PDB file of C-alpha atoms in Angstrom:
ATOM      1  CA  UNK A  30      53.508 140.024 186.209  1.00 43.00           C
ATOM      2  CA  UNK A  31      50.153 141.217 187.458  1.00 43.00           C
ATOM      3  CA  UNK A  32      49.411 143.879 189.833  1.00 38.00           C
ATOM      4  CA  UNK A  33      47.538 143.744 193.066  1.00 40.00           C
ATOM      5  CA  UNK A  34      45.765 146.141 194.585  1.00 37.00           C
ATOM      6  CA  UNK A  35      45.934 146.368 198.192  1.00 35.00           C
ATOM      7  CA  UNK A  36      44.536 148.521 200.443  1.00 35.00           C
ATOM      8  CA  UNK A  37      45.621 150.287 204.061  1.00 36.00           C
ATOM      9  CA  UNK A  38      43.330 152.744 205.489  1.00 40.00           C
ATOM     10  CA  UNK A  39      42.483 155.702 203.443  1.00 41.00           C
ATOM     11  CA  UNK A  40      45.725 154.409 200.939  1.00 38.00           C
ATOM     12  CA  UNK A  41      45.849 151.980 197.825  1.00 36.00           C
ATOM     13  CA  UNK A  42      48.944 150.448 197.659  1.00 34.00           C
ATOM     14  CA  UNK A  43      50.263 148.966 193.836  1.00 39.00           C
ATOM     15  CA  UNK A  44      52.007 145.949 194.488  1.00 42.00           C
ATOM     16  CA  UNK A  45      53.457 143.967 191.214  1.00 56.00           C
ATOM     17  CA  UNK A  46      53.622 140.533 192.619  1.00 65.00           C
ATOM     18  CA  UNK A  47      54.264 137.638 190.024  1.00 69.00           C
ATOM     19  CA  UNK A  48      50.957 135.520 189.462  1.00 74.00           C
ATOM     20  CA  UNK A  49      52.876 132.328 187.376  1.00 83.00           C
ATOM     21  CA  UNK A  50      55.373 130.135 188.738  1.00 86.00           C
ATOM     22  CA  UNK A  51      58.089 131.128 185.848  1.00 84.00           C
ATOM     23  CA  UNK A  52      57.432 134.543 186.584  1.00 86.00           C
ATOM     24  CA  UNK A  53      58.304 133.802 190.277  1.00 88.00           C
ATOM     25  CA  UNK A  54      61.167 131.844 189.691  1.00 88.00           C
ATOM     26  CA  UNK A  55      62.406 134.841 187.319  1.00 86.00           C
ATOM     27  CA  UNK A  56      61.781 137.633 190.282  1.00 88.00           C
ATOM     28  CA  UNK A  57      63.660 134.873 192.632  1.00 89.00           C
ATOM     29  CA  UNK A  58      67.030 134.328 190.246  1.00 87.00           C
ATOM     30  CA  UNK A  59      66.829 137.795 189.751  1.00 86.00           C
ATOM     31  CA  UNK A  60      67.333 138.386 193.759  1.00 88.00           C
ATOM     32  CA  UNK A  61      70.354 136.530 194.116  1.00 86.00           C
ATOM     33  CA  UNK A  62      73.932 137.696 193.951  1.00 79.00           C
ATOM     34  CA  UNK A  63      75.489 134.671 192.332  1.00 73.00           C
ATOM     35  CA  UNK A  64      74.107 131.613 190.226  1.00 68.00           C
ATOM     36  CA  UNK A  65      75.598 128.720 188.651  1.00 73.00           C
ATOM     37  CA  UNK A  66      74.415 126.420 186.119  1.00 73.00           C
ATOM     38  CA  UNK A  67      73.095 123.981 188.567  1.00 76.00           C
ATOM     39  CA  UNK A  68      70.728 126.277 189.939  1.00 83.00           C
ATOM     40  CA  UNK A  69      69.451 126.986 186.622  1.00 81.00           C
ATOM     41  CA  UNK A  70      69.421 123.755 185.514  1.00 78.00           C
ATOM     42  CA  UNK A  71      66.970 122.713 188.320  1.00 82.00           C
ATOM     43  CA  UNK A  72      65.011 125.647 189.089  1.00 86.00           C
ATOM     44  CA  UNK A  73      64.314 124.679 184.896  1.00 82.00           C
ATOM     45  CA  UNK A  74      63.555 121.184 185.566  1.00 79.00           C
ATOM     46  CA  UNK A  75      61.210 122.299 188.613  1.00 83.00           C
ATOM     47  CA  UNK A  76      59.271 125.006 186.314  1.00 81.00           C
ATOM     48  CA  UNK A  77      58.890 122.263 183.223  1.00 76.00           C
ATOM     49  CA  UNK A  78      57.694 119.972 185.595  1.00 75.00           C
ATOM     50  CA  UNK A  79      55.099 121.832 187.055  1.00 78.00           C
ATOM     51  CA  UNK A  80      53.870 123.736 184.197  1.00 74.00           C
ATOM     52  CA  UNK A  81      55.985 127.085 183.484  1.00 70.00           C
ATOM     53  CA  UNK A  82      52.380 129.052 183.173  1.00 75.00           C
ATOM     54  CA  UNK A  83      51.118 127.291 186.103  1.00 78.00           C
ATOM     55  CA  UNK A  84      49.229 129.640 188.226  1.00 82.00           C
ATOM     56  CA  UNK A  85      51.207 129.918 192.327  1.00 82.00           C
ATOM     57  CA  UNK A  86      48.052 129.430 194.299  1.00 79.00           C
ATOM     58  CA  UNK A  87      47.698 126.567 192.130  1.00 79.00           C
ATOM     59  CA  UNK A  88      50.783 124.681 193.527  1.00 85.00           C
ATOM     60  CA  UNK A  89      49.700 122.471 195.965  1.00 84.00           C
ATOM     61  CA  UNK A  90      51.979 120.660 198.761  1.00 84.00           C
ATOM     62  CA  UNK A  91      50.791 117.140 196.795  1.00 79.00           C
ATOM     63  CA  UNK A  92      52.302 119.141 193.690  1.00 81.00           C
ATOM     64  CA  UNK A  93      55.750 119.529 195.298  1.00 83.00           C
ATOM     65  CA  UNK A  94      55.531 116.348 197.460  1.00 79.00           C
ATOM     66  CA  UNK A  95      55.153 114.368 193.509  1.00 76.00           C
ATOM     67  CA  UNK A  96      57.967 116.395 192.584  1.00 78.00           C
ATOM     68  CA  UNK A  97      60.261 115.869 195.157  1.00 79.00           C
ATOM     69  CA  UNK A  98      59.741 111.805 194.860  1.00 73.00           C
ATOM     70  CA  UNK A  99      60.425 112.072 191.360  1.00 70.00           C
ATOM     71  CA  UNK A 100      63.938 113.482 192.165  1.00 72.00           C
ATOM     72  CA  UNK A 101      64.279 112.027 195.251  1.00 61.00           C
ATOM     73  CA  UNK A 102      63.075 108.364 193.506  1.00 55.00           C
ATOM     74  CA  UNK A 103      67.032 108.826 192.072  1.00 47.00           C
ATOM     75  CA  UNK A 104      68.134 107.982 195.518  1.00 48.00           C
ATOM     76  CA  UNK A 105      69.211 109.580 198.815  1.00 46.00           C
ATOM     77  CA  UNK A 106      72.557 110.848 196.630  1.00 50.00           C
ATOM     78  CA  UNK A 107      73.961 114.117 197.251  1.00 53.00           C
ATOM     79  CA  UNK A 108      72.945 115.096 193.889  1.00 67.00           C
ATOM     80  CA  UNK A 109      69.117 114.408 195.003  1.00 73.00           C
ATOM     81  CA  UNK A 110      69.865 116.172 197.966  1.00 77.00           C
ATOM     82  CA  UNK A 111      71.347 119.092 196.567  1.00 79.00           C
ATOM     83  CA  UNK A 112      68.492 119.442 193.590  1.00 81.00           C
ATOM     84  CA  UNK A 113      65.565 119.184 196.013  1.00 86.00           C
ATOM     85  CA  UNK A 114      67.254 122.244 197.824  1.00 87.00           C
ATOM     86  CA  UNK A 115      67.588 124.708 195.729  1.00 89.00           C
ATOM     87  CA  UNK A 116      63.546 124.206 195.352  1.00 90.00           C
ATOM     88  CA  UNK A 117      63.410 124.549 198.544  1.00 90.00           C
ATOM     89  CA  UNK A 118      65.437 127.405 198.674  1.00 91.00           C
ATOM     90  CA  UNK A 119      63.002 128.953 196.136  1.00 92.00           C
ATOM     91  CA  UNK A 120      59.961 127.978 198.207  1.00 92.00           C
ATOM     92  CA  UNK A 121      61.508 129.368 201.539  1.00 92.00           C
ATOM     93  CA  UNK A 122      61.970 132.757 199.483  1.00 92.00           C
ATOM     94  CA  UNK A 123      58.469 132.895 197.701  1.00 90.00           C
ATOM     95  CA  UNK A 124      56.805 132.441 201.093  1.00 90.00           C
ATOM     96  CA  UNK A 125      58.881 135.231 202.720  1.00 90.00           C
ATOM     97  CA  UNK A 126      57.713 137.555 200.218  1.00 88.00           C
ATOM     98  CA  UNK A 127      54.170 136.725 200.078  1.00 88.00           C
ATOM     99  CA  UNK A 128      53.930 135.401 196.780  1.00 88.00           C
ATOM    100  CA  UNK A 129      52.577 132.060 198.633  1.00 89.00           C
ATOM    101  CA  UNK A 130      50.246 131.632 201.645  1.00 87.00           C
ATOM    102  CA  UNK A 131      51.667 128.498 202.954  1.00 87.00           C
ATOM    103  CA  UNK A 132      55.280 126.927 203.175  1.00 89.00           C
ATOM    104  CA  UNK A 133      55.578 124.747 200.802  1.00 88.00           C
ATOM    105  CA  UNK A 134      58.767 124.437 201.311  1.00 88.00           C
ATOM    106  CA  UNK A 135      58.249 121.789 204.409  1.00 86.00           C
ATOM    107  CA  UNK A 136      56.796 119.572 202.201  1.00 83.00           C
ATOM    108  CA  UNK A 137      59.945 119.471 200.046  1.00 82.00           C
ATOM    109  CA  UNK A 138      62.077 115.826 201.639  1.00 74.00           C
ATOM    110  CA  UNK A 139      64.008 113.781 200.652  1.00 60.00           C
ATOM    111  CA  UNK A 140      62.653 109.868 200.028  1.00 54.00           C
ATOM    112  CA  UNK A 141      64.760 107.358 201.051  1.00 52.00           C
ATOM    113  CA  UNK A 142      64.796 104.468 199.086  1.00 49.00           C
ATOM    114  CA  UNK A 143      64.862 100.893 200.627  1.00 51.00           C
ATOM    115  CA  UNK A 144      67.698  98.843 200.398  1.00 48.00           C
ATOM    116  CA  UNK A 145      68.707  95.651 200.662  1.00 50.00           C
ATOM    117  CA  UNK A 146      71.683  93.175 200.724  1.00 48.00           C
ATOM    118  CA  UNK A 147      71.653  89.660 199.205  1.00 47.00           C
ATOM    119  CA  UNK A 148      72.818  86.510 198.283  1.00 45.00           C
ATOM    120  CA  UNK A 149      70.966  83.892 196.649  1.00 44.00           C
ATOM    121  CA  UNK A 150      67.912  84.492 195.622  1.00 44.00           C
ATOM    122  CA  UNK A 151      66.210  86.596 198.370  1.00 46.00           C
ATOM    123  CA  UNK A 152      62.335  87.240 198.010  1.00 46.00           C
ATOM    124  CA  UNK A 153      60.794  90.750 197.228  1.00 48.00           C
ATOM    125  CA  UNK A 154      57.359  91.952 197.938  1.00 48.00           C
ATOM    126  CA  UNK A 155      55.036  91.684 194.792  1.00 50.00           C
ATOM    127  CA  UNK A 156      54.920  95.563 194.496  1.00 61.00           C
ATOM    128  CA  UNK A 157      58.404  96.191 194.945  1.00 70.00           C
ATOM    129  CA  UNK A 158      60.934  96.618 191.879  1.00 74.00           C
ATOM    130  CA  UNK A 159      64.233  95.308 192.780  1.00 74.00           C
ATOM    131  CA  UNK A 160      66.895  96.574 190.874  1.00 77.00           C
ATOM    132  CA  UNK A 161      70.982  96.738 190.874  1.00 76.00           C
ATOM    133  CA  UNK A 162      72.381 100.091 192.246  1.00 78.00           C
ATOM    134  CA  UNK A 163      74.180 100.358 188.139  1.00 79.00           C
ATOM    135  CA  UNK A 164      70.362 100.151 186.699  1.00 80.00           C
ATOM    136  CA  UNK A 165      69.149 102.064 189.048  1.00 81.00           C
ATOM    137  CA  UNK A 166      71.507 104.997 188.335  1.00 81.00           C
ATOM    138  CA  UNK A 167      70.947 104.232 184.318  1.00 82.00           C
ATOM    139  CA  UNK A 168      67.283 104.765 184.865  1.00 84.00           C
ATOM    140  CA  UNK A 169      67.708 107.755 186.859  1.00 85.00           C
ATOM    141  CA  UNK A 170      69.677 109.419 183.865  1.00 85.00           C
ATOM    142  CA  UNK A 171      67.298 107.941 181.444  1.00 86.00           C
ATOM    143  CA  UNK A 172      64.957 109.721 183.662  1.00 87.00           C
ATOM    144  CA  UNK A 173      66.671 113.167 183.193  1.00 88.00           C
ATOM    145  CA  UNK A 174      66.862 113.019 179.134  1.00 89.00           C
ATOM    146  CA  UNK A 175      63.768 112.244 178.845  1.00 89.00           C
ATOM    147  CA  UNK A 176      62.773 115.166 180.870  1.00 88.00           C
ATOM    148  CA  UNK A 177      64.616 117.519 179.141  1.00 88.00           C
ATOM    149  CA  UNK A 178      63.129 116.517 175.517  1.00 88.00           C
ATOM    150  CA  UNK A 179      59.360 117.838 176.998  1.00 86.00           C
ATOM    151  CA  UNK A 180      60.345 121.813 176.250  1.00 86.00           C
ATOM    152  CA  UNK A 181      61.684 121.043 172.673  1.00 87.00           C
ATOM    153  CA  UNK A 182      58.955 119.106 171.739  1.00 85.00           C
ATOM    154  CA  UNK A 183      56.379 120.980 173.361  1.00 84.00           C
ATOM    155  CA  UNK A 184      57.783 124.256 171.115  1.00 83.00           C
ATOM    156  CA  UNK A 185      58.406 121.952 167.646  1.00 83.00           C
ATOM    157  CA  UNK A 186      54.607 120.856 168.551  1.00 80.00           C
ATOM    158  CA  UNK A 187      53.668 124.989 168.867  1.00 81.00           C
ATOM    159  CA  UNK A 188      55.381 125.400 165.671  1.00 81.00           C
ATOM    160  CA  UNK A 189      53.161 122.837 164.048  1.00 77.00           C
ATOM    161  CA  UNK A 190      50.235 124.107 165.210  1.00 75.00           C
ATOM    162  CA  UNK A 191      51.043 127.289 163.929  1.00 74.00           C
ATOM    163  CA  UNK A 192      50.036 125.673 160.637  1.00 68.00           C
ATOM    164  CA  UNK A 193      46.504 126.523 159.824  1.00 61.00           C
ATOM    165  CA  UNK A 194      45.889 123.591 157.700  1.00 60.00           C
ATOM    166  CA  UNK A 195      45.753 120.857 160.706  1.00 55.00           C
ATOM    167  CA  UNK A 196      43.916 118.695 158.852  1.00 61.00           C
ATOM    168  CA  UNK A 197      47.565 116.673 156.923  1.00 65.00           C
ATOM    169  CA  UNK A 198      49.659 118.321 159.268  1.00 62.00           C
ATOM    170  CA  UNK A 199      52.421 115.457 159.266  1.00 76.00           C
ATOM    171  CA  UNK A 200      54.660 117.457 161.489  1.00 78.00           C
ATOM    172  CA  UNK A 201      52.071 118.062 164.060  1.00 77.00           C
ATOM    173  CA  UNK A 202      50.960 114.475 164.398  1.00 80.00           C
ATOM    174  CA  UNK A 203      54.696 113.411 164.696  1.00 82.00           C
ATOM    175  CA  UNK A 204      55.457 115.878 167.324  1.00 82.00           C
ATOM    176  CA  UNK A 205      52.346 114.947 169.411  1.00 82.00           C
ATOM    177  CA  UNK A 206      53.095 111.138 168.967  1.00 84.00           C
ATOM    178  CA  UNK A 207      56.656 111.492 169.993  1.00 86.00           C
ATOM    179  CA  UNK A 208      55.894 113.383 173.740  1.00 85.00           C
ATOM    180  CA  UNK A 209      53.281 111.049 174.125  1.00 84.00           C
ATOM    181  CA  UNK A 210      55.823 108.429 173.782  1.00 87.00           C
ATOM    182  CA  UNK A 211      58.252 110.330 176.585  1.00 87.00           C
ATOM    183  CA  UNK A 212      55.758 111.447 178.819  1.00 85.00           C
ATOM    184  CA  UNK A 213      54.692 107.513 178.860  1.00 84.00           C
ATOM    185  CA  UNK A 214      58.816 106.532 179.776  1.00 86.00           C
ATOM    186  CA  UNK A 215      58.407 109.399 181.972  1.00 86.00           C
ATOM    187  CA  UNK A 216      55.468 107.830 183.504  1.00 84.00           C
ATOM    188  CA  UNK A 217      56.909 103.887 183.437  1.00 83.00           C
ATOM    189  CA  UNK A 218      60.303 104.732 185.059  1.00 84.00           C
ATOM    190  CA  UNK A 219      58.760 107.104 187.562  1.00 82.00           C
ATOM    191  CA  UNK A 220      56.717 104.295 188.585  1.00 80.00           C
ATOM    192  CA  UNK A 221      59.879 102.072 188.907  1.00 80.00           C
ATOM    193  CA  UNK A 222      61.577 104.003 190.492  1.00 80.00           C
ATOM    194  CA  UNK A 223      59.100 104.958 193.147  1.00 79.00           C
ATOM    195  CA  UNK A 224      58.729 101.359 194.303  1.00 76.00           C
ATOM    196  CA  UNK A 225      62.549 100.201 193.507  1.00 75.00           C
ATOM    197  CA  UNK A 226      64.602  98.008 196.040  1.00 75.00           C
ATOM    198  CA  UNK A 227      68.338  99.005 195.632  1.00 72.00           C
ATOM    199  CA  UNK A 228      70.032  94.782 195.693  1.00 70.00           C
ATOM    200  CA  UNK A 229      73.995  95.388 196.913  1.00 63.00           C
ATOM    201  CA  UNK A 230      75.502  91.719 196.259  1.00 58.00           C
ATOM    202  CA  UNK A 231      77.642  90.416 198.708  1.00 54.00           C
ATOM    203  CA  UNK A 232      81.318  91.402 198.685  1.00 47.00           C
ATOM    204  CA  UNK A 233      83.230  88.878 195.840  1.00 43.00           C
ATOM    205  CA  UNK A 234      85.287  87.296 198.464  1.00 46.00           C
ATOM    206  CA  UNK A 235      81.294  85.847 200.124  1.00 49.00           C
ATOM    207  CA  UNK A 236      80.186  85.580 197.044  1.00 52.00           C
ATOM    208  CA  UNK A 237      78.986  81.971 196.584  1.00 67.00           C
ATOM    209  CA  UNK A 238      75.504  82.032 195.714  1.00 79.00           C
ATOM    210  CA  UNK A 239      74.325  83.314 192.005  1.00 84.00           C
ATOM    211  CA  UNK A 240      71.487  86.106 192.909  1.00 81.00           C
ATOM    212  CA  UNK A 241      70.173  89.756 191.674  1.00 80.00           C
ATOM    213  CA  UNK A 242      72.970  91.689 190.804  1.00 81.00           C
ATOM    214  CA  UNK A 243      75.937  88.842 190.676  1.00 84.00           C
ATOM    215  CA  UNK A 244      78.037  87.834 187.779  1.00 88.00           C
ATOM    216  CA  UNK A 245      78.457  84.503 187.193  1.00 90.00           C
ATOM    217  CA  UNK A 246      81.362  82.910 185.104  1.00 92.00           C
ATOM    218  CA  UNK A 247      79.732  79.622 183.690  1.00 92.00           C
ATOM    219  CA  UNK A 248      80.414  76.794 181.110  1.00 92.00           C
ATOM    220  CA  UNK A 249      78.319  74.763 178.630  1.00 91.00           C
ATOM    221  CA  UNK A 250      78.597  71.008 180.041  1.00 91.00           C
ATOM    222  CA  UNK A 251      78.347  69.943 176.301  1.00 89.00           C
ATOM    223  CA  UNK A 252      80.379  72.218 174.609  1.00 89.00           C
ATOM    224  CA  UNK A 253      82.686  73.295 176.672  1.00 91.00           C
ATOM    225  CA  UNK A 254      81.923  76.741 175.817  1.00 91.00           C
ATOM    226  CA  UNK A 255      82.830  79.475 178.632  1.00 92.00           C
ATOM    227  CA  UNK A 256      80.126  82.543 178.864  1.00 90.00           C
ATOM    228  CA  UNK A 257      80.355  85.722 181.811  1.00 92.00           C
ATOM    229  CA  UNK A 258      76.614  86.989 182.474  1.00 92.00           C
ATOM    230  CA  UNK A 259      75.092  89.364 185.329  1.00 89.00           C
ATOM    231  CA  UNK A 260      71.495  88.560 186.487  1.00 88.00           C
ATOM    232  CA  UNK A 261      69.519  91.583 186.644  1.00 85.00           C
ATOM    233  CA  UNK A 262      65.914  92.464 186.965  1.00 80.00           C
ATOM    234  CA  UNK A 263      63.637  92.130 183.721  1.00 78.00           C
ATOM    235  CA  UNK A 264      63.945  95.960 183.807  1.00 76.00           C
ATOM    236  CA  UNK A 265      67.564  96.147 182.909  1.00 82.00           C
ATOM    237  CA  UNK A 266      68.062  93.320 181.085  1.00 81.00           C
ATOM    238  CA  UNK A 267      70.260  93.549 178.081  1.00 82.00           C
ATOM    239  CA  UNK A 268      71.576  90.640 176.154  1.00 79.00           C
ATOM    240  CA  UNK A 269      73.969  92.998 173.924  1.00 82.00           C
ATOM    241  CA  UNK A 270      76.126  93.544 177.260  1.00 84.00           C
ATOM    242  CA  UNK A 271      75.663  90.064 178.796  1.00 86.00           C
ATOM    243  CA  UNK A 272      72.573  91.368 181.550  1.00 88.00           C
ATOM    244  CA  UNK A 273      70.122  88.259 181.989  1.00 87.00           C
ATOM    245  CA  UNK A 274      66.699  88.995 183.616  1.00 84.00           C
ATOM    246  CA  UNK A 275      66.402  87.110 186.682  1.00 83.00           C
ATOM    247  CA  UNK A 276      62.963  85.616 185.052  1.00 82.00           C
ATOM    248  CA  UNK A 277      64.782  84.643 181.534  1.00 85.00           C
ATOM    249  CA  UNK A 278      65.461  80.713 181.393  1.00 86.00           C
ATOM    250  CA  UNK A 279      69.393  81.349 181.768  1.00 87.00           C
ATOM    251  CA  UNK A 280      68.506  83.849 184.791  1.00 87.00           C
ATOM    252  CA  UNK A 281      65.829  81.396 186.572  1.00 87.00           C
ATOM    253  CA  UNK A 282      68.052  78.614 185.855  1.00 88.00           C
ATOM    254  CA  UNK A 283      71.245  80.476 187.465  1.00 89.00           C
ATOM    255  CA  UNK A 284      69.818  81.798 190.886  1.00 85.00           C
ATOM    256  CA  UNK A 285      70.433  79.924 193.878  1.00 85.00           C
ATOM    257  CA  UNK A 286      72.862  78.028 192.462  1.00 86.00           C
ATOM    258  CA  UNK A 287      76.042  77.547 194.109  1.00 86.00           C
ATOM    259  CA  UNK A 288      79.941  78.376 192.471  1.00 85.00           C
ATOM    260  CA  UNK A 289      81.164  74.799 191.542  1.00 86.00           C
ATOM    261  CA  UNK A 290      77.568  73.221 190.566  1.00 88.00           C
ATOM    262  CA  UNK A 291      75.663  72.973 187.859  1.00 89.00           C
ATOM    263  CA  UNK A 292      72.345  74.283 186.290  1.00 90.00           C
ATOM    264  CA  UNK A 293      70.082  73.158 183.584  1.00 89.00           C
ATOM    265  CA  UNK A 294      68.190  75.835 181.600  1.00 86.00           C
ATOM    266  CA  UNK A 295      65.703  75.175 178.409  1.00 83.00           C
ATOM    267  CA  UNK A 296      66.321  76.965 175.631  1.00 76.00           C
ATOM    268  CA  UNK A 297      65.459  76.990 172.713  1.00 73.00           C
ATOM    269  CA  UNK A 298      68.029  74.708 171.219  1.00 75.00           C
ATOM    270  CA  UNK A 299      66.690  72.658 174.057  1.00 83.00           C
ATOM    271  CA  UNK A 300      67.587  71.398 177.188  1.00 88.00           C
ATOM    272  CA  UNK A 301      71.359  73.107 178.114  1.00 88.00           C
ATOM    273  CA  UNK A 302      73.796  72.053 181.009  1.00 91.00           C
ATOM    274  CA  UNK A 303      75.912  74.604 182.611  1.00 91.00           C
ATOM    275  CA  UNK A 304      79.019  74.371 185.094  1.00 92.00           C
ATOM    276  CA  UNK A 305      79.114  77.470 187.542  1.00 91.00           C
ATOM    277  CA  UNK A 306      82.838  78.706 187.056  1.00 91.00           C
ATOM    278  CA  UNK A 307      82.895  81.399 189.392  1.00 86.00           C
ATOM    279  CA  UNK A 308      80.544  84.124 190.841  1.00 87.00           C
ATOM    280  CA  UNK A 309      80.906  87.748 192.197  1.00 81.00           C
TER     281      UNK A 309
END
C-alpha cells in the first residue's frame, strides 16, 4: 500500500490507496461480505496472469482484452462466463473507488468461438484450427494446469536463486528450463485456441460420411481384422485411445468416405484395404 497525498484547499488529505494489482485485489476481497472458492480461485488466476506486482496504471484495456480471450478462448460456457465476471466485478469496484482512471471493466467480453457442423470432409480456412468439442475442452483444462504450475515454479525458481553460488546451480537451471517449457504450452494452446473451429458431427442416425470428429468402425480387406478409430485434428491425435489425425495416412485415407465402401491407406507395411463398417 502506498499513500497519496491529495490536496483540497488549505487541507492535505492522506489517502492509502493500493498502487499493485494484488494489493487491490486484497483491499477488494477484503470488501465483500461472502466469498467462495471460485472467486478466489479466479481473482488468483487473474493476478498470476497479469503479474501480482504489476503496477494498476499499468493495466491496460489490451491487458484485460488478452486476458479475457484467454478464458474466453475455453468457449462461450457458463464457466467462461462466470470467470470473466468476477474480473469484471473487480474492475467495476476498482474504478468506483478511484484506484483506476478508466473502466476497464467494458473491455472485459466474452469471445465467442465459431462453430461449425459437418459431414464429410468440410474445408477450413488456412488459419483456422478445427478441433472436436472433447479436444477442445481437454485443451482448455490442459490450459488451466498449466497455468497453475507458473506460481510454484516461479517460487522453487526464487528459492534457487537464493543460492549465491549461481554459477552450478543445478536447481536453478532446472526450474528456469521447466517454466520455459509451460509458458511455451501456455503460449501454443493459447494460440489454438484463439483461432479454433468447434466441428459438431452430424447426429449418428445422418451419419454417413467419415469426417472431423466421426468414429468410424472399419475392417482390414486382407485380414479380416475389425478396428474402431475417431478422426481428429493433428492437435488431438492420440493413437493410445484410437484418435487418428485427419492428416495421418489412416485419417486422409478415411475422410469422405462413405459407410459401406472402402478405402486404401499406405502404411508402412504397405499398401492396406479397409471396409467402412459403420460410422457415427
Amino acid at each position: 500500500m502506498a499513500v497519496r497525498m491529495l490536496l483540497r484547499g488549505d487541507n492535505t488529505v492522506e489517502l492509502n490507496e493500493p498502487t499493485t494489482l494484488l494489493s487491490a485485489v486484497g483491499v477488494y476481497v477484503g470488501s465483500l461480505k461472502d466469498t467462495d472458492d471460485a472467486v478466489h480461485n479466479e481473482l488468483s488466476r487473474f493476478v498470476g496472469w497479469c503479474g501480482p506486482e504489476r503496477d494498476l496504471a499499468g493495466i491496460t484495456p489490451s491487458v484485460i482484452g488478452g486476458y479475457a480471450d484467454s478464458v474466453a478462448g475455453t468457449g462461450t460456457t457458463p464457466l467462461a462466463a462466470e470467470r470473466l465476471q468476477v474480473v469484471r466485478k473487480f474492475l467495476t469496484y476498482a474504478k468506483k473507488k478511484g484506484m483506476i482512471e478508466i473502466n476497464l471493466a467494458q473491455h472485459v467480453r466474452i469471445r465467442k468461438p465459431r462453430v461449425r457442423k459437418t459431414q464429410g470432409s468440410q474445408a477450413v480456412d488456412r488459419d483456422e484450427v478445427a478441433l472436436t468439442p472433447e479436444g477442445h475442452a481437454q485443451l482448455v483444462t490442459q490450459l488451466d494446469e498449466l497455468k497453475s504450475q507458473r506460481v510454484p515454479l516461479a517460487v522453487e525458481i526464487q528459492k534457487a536463486a537464493a543460492d549465491k553460488d549461481v554459477r552450478e546451480n543445478s536447481p536453478l537451471e532446472a526450474a528456469r528450463e521447466q517454466l520455459g517449457q509451460v509458458e511455451a504450452r501456455i503460449r501454443e494452446i493459447e494460440a489454438t485456441l484463439l483461432k479454433a473451429v468447434i466441428l459438431y458431427p452430424k447426429a449418428a442416425k445422418d451419419a454417413v460420411v467419415v469426417g472431423l470428429g466421426t468414429v468410424v468402425w472399419v475392417q482390414d480387406v486382407d485380414s479380416g481384422r475389425k478396428s474402431r478409430y475417431t478422426v481428429v485434428s493433428a492437435s488431438e491425435a492420440n493413437p493410445m485411445d484410437s484418435k487418428i489425425s485427419d492428416v495421418s495416412p489412416l485419417g486422409k485415407a478415411f475422410l469422405g468416405k462413405l459407410k459401406g465402401g472402402e478405402a486404401q491407406a499406405e502404411t508402412p507395411r504397405g499398401t492396406v484395404r479397409y471396409k467402412i463398417l459403420g460410422v457415427s
